[in-house]
PDB file of C-alpha atoms and ligand atoms in Angstrom:
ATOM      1  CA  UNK A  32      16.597  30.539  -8.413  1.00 96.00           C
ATOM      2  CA  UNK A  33      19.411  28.000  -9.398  1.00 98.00           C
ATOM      3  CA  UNK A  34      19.775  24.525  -8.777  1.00 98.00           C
ATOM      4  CA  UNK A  35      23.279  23.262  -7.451  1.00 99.00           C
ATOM      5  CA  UNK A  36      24.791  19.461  -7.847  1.00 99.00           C
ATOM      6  CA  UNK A  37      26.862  18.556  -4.581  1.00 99.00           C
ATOM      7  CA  UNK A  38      28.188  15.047  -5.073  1.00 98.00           C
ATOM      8  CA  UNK A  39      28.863  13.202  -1.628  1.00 98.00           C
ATOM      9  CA  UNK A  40      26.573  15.663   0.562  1.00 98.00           C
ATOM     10  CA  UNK A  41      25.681  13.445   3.071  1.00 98.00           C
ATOM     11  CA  UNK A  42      28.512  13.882   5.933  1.00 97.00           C
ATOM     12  CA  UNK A  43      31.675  15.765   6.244  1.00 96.00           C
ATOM     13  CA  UNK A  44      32.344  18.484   4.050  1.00 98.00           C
ATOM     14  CA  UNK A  45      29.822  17.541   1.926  1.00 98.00           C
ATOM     15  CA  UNK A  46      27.212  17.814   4.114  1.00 98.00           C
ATOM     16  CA  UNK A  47      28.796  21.163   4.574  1.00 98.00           C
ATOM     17  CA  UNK A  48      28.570  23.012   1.725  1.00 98.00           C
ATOM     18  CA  UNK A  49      24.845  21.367   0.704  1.00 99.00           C
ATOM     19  CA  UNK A  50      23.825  23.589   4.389  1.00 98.00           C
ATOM     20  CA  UNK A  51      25.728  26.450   3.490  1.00 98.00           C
ATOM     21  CA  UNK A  52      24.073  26.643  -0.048  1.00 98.00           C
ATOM     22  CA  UNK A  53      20.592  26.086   1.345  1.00 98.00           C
ATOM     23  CA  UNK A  54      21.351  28.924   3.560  1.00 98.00           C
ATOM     24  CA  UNK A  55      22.229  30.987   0.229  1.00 98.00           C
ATOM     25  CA  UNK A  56      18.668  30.094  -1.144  1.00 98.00           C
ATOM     26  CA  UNK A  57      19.973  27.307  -3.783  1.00 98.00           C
ATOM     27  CA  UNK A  58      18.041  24.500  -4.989  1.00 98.00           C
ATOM     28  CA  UNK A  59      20.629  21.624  -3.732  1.00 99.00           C
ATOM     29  CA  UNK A  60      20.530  18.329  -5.365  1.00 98.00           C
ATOM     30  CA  UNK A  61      23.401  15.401  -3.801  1.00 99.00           C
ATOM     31  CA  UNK A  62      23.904  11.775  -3.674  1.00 98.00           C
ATOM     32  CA  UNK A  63      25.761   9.374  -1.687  1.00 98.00           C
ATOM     33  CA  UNK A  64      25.957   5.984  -1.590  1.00 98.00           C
ATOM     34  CA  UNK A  65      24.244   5.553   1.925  1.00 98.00           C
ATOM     35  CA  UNK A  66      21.602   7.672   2.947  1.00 98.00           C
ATOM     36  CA  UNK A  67      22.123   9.622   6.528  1.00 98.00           C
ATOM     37  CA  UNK A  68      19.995  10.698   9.246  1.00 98.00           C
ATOM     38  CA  UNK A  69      21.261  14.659   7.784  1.00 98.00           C
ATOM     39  CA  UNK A  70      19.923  13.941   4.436  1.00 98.00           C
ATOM     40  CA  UNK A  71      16.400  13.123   6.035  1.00 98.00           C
ATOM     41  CA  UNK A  72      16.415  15.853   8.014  1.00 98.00           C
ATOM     42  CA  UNK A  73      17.619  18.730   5.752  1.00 98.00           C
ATOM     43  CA  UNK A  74      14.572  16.758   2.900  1.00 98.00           C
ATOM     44  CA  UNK A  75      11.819  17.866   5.815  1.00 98.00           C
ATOM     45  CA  UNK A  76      13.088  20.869   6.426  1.00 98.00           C
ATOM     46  CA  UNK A  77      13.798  22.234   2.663  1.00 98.00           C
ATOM     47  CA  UNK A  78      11.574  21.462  -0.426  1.00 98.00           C
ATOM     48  CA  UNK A  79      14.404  22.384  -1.730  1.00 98.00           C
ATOM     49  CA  UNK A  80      16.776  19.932  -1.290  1.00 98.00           C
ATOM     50  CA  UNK A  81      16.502  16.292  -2.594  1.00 98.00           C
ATOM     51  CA  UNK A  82      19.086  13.347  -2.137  1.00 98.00           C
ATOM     52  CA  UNK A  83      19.891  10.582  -4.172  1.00 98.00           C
ATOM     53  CA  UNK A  84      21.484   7.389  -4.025  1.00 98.00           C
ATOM     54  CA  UNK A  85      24.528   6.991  -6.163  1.00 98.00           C
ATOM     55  CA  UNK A  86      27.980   5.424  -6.304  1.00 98.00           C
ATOM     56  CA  UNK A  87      30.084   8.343  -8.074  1.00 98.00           C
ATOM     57  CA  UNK A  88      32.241   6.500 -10.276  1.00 97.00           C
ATOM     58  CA  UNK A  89      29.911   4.615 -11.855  1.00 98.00           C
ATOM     59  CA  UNK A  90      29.143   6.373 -15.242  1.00 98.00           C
ATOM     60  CA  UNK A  91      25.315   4.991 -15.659  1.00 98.00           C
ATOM     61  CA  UNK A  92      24.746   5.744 -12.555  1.00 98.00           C
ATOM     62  CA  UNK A  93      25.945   9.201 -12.549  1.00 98.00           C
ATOM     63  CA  UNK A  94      23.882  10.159 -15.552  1.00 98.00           C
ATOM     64  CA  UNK A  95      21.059   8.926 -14.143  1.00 98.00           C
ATOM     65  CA  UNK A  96      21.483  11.032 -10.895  1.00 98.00           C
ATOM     66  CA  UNK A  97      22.004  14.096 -12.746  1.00 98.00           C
ATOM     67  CA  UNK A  98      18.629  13.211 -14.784  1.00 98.00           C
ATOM     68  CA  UNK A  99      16.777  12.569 -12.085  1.00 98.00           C
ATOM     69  CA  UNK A 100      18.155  15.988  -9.835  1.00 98.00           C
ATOM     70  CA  UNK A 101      17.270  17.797 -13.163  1.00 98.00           C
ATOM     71  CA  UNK A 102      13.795  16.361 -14.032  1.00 98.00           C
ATOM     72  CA  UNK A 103      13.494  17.185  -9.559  1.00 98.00           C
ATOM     73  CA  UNK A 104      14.564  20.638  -9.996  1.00 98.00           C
ATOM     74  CA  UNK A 105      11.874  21.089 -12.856  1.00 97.00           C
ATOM     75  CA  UNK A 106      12.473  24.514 -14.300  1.00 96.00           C
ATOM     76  CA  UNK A 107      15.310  26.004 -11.905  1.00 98.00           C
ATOM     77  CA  UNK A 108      18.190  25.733 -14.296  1.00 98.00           C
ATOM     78  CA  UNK A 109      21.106  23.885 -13.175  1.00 98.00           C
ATOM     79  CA  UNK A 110      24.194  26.398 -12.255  1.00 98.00           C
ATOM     80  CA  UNK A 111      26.738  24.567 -10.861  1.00 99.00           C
ATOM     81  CA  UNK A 112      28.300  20.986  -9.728  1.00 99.00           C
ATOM     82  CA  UNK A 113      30.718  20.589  -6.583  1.00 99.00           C
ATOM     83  CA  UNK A 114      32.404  17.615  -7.304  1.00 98.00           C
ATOM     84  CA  UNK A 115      33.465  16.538  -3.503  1.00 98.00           C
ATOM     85  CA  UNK A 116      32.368  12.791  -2.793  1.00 98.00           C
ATOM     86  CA  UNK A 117      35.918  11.425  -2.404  1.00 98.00           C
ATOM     87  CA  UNK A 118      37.921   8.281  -0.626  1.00 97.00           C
ATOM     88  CA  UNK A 119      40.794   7.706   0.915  1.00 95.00           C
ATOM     89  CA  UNK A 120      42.906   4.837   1.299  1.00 93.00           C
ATOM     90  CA  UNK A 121      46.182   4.576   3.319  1.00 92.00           C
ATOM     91  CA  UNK A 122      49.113   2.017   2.291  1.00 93.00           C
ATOM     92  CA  UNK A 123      52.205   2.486   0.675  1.00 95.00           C
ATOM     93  CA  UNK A 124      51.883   1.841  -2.955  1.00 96.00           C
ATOM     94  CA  UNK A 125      53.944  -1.406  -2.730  1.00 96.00           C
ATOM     95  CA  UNK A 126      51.754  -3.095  -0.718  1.00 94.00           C
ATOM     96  CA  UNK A 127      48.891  -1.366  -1.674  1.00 92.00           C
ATOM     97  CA  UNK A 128      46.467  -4.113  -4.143  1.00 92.00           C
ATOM     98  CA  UNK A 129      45.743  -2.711  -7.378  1.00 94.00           C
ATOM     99  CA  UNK A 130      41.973  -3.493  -6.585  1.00 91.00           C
ATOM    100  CA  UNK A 131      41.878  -0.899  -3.847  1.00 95.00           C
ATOM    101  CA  UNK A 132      43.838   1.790  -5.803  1.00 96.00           C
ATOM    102  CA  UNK A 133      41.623   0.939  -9.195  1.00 97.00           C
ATOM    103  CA  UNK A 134      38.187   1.997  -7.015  1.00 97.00           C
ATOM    104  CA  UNK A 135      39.999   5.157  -5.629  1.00 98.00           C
ATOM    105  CA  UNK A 136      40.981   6.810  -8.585  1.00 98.00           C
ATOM    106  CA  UNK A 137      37.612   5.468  -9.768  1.00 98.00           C
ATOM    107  CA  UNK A 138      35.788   7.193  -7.162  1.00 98.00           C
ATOM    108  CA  UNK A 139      38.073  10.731  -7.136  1.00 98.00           C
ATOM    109  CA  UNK A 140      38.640  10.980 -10.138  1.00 98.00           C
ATOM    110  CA  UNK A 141      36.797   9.252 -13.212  1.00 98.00           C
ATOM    111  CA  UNK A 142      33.738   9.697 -10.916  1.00 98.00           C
ATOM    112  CA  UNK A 143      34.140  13.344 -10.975  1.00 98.00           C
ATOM    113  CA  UNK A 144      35.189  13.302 -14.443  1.00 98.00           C
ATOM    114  CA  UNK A 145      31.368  11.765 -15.427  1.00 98.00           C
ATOM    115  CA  UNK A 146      29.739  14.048 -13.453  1.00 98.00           C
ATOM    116  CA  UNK A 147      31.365  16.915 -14.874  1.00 99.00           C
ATOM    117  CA  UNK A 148      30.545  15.528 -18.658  1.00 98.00           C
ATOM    118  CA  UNK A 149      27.323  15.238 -17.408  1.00 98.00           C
ATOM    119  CA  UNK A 150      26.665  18.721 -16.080  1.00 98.00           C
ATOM    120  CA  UNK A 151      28.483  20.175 -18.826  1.00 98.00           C
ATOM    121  CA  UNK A 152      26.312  18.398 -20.947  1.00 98.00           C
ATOM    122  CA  UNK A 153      23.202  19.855 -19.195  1.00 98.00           C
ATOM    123  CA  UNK A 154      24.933  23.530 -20.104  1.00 98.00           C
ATOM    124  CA  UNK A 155      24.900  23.144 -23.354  1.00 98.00           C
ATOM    125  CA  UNK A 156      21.025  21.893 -23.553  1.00 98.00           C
ATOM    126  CA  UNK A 157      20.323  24.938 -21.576  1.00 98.00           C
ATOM    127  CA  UNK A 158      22.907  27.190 -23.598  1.00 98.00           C
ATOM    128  CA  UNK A 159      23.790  28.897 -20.392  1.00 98.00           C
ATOM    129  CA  UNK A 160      26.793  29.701 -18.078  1.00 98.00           C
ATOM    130  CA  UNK A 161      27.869  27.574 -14.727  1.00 98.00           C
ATOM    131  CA  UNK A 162      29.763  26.650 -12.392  1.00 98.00           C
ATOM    132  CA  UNK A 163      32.428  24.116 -11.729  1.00 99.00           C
ATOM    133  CA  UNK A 164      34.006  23.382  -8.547  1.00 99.00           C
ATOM    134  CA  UNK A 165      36.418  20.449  -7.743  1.00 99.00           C
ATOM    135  CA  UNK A 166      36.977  19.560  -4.383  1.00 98.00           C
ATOM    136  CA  UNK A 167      41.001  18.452  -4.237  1.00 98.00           C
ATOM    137  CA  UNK A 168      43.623  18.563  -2.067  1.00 98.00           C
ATOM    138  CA  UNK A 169      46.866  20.088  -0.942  1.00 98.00           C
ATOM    139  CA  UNK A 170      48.186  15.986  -0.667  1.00 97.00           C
ATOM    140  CA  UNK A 171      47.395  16.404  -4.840  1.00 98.00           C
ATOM    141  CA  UNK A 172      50.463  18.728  -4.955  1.00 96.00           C
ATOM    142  CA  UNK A 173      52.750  18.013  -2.097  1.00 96.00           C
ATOM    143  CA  UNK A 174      52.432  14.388  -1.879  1.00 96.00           C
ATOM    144  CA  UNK A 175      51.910  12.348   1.423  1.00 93.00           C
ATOM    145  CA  UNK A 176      53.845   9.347   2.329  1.00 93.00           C
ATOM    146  CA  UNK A 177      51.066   6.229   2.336  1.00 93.00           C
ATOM    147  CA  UNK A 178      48.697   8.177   0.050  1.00 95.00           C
ATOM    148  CA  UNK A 179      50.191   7.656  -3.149  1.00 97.00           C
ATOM    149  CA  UNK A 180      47.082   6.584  -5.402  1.00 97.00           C
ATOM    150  CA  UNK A 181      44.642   9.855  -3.243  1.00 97.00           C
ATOM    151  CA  UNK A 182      47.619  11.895  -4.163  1.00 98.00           C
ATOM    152  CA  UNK A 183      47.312  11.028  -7.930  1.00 98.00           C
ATOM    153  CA  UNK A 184      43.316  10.908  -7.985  1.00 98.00           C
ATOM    154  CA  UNK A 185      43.191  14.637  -6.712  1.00 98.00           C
ATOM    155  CA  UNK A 186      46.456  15.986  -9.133  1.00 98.00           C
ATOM    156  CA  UNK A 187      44.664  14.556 -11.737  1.00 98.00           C
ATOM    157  CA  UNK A 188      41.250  16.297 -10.549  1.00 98.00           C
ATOM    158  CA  UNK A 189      43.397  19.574 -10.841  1.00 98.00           C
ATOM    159  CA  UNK A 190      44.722  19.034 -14.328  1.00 98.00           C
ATOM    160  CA  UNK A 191      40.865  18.423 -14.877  1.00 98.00           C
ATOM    161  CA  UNK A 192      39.595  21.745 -13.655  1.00 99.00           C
ATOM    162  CA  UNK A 193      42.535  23.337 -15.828  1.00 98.00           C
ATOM    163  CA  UNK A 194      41.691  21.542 -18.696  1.00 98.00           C
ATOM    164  CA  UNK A 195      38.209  22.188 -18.576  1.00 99.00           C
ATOM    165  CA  UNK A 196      38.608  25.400 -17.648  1.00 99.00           C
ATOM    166  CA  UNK A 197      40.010  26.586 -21.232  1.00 98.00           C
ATOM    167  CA  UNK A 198      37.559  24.197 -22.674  1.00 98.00           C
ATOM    168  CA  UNK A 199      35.051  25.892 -21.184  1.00 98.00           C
ATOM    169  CA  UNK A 200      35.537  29.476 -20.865  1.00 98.00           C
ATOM    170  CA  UNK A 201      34.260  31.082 -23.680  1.00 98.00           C
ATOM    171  CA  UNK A 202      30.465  29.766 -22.905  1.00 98.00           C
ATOM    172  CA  UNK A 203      31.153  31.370 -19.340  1.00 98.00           C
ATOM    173  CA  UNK A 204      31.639  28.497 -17.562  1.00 98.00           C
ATOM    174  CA  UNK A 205      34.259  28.621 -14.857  1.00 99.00           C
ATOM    175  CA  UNK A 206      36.037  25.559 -13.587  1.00 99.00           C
ATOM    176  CA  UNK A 207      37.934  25.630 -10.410  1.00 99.00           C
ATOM    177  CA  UNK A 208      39.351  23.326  -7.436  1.00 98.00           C
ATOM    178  CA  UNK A 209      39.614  23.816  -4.098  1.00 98.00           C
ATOM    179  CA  UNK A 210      42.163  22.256  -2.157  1.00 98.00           C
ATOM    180  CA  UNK A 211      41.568  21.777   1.987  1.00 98.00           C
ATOM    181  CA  UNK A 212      44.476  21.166   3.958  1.00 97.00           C
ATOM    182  CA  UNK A 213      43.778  18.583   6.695  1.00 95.00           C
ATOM    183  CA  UNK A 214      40.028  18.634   7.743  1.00 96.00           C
ATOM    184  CA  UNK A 215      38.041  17.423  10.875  1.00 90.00           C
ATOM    185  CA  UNK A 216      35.811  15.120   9.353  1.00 88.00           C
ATOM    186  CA  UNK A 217      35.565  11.191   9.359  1.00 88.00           C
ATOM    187  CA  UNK A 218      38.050  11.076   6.482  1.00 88.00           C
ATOM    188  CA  UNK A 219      40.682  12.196   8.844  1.00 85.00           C
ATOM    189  CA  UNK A 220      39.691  10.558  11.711  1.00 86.00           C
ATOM    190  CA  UNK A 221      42.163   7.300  11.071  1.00 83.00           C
ATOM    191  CA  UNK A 222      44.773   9.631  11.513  1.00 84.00           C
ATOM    192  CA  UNK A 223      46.801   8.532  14.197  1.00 86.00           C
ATOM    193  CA  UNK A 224      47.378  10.874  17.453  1.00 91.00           C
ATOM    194  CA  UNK A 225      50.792  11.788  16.784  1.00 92.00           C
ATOM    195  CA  UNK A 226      50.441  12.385  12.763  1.00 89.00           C
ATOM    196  CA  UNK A 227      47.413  14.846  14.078  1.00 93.00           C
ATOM    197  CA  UNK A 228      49.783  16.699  16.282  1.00 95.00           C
ATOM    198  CA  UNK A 229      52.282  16.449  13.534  1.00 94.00           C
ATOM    199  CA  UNK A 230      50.002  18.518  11.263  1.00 94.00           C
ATOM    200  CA  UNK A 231      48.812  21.012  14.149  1.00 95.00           C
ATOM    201  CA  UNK A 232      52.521  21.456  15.075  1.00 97.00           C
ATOM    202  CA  UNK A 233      53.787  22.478  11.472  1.00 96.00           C
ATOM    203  CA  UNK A 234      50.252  24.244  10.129  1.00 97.00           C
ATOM    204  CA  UNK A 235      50.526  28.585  10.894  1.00 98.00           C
ATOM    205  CA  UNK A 236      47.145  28.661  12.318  1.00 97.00           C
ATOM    206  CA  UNK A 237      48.051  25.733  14.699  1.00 97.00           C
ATOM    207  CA  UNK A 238      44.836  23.853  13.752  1.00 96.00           C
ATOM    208  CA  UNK A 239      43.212  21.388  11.223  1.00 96.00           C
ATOM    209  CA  UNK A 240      41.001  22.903   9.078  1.00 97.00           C
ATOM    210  CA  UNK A 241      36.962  22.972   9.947  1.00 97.00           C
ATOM    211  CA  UNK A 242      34.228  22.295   6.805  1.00 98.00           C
ATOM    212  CA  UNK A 243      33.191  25.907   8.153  1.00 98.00           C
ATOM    213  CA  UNK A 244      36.992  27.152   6.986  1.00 98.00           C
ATOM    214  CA  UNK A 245      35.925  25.554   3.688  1.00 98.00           C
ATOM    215  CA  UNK A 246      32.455  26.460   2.591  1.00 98.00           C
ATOM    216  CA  UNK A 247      32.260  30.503   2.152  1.00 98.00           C
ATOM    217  CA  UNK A 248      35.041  28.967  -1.223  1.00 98.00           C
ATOM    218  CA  UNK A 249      32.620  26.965  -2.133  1.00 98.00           C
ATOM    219  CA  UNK A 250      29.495  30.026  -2.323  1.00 98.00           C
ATOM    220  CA  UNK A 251      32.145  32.511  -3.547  1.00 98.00           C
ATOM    221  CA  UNK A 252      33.169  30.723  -6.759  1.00 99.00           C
ATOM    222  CA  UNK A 253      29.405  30.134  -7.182  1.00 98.00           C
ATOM    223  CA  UNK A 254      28.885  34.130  -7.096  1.00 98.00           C
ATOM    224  CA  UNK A 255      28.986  36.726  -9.404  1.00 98.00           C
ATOM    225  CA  UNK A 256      31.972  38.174  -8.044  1.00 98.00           C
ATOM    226  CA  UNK A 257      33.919  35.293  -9.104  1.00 98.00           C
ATOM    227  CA  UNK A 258      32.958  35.307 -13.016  1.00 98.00           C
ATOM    228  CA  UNK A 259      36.662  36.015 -13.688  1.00 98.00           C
ATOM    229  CA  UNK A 260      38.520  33.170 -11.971  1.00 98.00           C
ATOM    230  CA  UNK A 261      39.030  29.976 -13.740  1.00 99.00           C
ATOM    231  CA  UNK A 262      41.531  27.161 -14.106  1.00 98.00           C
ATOM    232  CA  UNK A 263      42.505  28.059 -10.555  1.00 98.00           C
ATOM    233  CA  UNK A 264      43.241  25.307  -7.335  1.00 98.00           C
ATOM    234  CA  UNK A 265      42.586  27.490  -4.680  1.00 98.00           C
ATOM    235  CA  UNK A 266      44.554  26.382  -1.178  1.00 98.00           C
ATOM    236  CA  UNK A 267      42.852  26.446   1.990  1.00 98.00           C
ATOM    237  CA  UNK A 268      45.058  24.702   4.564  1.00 98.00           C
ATOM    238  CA  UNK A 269      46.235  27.230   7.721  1.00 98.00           C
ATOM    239  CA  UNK A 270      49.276  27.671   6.441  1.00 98.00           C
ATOM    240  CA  UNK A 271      50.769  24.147   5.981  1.00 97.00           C
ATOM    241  CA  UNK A 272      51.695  24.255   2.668  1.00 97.00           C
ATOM    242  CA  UNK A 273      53.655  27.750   2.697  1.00 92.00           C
TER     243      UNK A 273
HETATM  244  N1  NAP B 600      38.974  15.363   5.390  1.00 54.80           N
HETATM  245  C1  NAP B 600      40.079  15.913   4.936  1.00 54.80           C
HETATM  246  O1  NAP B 600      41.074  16.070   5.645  1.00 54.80           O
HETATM  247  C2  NAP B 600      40.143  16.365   3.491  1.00 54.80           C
HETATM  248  C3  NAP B 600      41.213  17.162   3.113  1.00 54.80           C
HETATM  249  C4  NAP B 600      41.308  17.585   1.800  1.00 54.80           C
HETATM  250  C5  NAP B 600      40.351  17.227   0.886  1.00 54.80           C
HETATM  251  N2  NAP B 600      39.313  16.444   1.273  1.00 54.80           N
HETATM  252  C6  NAP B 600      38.345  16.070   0.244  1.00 54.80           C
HETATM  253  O2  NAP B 600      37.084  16.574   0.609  1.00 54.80           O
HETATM  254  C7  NAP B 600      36.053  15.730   0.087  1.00 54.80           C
HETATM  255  C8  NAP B 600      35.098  15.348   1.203  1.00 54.80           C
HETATM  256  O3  NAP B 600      35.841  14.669   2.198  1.00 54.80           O
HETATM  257  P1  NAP B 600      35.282  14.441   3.675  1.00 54.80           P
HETATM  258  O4  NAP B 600      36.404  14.627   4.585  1.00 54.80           O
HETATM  259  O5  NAP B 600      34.035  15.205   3.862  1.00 54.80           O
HETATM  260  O6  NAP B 600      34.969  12.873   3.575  1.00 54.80           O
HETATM  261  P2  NAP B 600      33.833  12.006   4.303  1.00 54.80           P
HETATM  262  O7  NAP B 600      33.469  12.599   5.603  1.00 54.80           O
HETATM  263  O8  NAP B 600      34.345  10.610   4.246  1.00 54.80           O
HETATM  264  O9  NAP B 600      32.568  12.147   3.301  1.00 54.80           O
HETATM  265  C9  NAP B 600      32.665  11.661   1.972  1.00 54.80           C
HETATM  266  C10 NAP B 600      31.329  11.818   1.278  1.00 54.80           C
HETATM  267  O10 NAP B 600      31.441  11.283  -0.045  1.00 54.80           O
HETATM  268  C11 NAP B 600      30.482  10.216  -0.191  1.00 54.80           C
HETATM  269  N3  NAP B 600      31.040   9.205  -1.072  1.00 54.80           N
HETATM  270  C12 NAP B 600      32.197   8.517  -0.937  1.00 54.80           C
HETATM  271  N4  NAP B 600      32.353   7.665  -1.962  1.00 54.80           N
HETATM  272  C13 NAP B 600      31.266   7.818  -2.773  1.00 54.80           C
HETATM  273  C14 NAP B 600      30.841   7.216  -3.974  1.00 54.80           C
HETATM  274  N5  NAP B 600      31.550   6.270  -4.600  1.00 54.80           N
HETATM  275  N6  NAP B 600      29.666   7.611  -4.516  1.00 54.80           N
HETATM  276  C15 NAP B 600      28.910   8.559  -3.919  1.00 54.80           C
HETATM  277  N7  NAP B 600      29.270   9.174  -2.773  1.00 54.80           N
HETATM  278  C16 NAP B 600      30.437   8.797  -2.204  1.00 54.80           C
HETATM  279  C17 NAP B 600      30.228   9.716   1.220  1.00 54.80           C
HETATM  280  O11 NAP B 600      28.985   9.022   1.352  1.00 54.80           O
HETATM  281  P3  NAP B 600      28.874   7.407   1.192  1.00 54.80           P
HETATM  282  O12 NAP B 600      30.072   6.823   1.859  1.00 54.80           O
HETATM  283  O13 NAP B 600      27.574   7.031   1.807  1.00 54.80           O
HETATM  284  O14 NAP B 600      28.852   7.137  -0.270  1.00 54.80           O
HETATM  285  C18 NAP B 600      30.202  11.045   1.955  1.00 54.80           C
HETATM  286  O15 NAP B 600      28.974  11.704   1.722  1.00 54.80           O
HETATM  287  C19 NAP B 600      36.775  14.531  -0.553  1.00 54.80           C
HETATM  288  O16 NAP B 600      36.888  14.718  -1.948  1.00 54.80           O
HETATM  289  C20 NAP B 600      38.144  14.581   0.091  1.00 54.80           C
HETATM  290  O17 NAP B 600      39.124  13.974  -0.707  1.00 54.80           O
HETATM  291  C21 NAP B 600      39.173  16.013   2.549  1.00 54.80           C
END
């Protein structure tokens, strides 16, 4: 049995991969900031799933979720974090107030950041291997006009997982993103009509992406199979980005 950290499981792709590890026979642990109707749900169903309120981003708080999914967990050992609550914000950067882009990068990126220190942190107490897996995205390498500040917060998520990834290696811990090209869920859902089309027209597989498209990643860099691959950002976008 292993216990798996998903941070921002309670909608979208999130909400996601915490069903498609539950399916896999983890132990799932999340948080979000506002509990859902899901997160009820999936808690009667599975006595193996708990959720937790907690604004990613703040580092107190974040320790104190990963304490309490630990101590919840009892003696399934933790084996692996998915770093995916995220924000987005759209505005080009000159109008865009520093407040707004200060709690973004806080959120996507220092907020990931914590909860990887604190994860890795619980590794080293248990002196065992794990996983790390950093939800990104293809706007972190190619840019996207009005999403300056999400751009930076995700290429700075992959220079994490690289990073960490060499840090990390040698106690068999792998570190990895994953980067989604447009998705269905409610993050995309301010996206006007014609940008939507836009994206359909110029992505291969003439289609946004699904959380569905995303999740068998997610379980396969959590496998054995995948004990070799590290430091990677692994694209998963239709095509868009060829
Ligand atoms: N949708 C896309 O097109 C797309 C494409 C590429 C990458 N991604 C990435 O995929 C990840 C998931 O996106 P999504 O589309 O599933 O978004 P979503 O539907 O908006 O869900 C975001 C999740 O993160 C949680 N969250 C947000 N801020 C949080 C905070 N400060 N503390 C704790 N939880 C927080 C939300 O819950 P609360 O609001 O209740 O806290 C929710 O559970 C993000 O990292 C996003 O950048 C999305």
């Amino acid at each position: 049995m292993k216990h798996v950290i998903v941070s921002g499981g309670s909608k979208g792709l999130g909400l996601g991969i915490v069903k498609s590890l539950l399916q896999n026979g983890y132990h799932v642990s999340t948080c979000s900031r506002t509990k859902t109707n899901a997160m009820t749900e999936l808690e009667d169903i599975y006595s193996c799933f708990q959720w937790f309120p907690c604004q990613i981003g703040d580092a107190q708080q974040t320790a104190d979720f990963v304490k309490s999914a630990c101590e919840w967990a009892q003696d399934v050992p933790l084996w692996a974090v998915i770093n995916n609550a995220g924000v987005a914000k759209e505005g080009v950067l000159a109008s865009f107030p520093n407040l707004e882009s200060d709690d973004l990068l806080q959120v996507n990126l220092n907020g990931a950041l914590y909860l990887a220190r604190e994860v890795l942190r619980v590794f080293l107490r248990q002196n065992s291997a794990g996983r790390i897996v950093n939800i990104s995205s293809i706007i972190g390498t190619r840019g996207y006009t009005g999403l300056a500040a999400y751009s930076a917060s995700k290429a700075g998520l992959d220079g994490l997982t690289r990073a960490l990834a060499r840090e990390n290696g040698r106690r068999n811990i792998t570190v990895n993103s994953i980067a989604p090209g447009y998705l269905d869920t409610e993050m995309s859902s301010t996206l006007s009509d014609n940008k939507r089309q836009q994206i359909i027209r110029r992505t291969p597989m003439h289609r946004l992406g699904s959380v569905d498209d995303i999740t068998p990643a997610v379980t396969f860099l959590l496998s054995d199979g995948a004990a070799f691959i590290t430091g990677q950002t692994i694209t998963i976008d239709g095509g868009i980005t060829n």
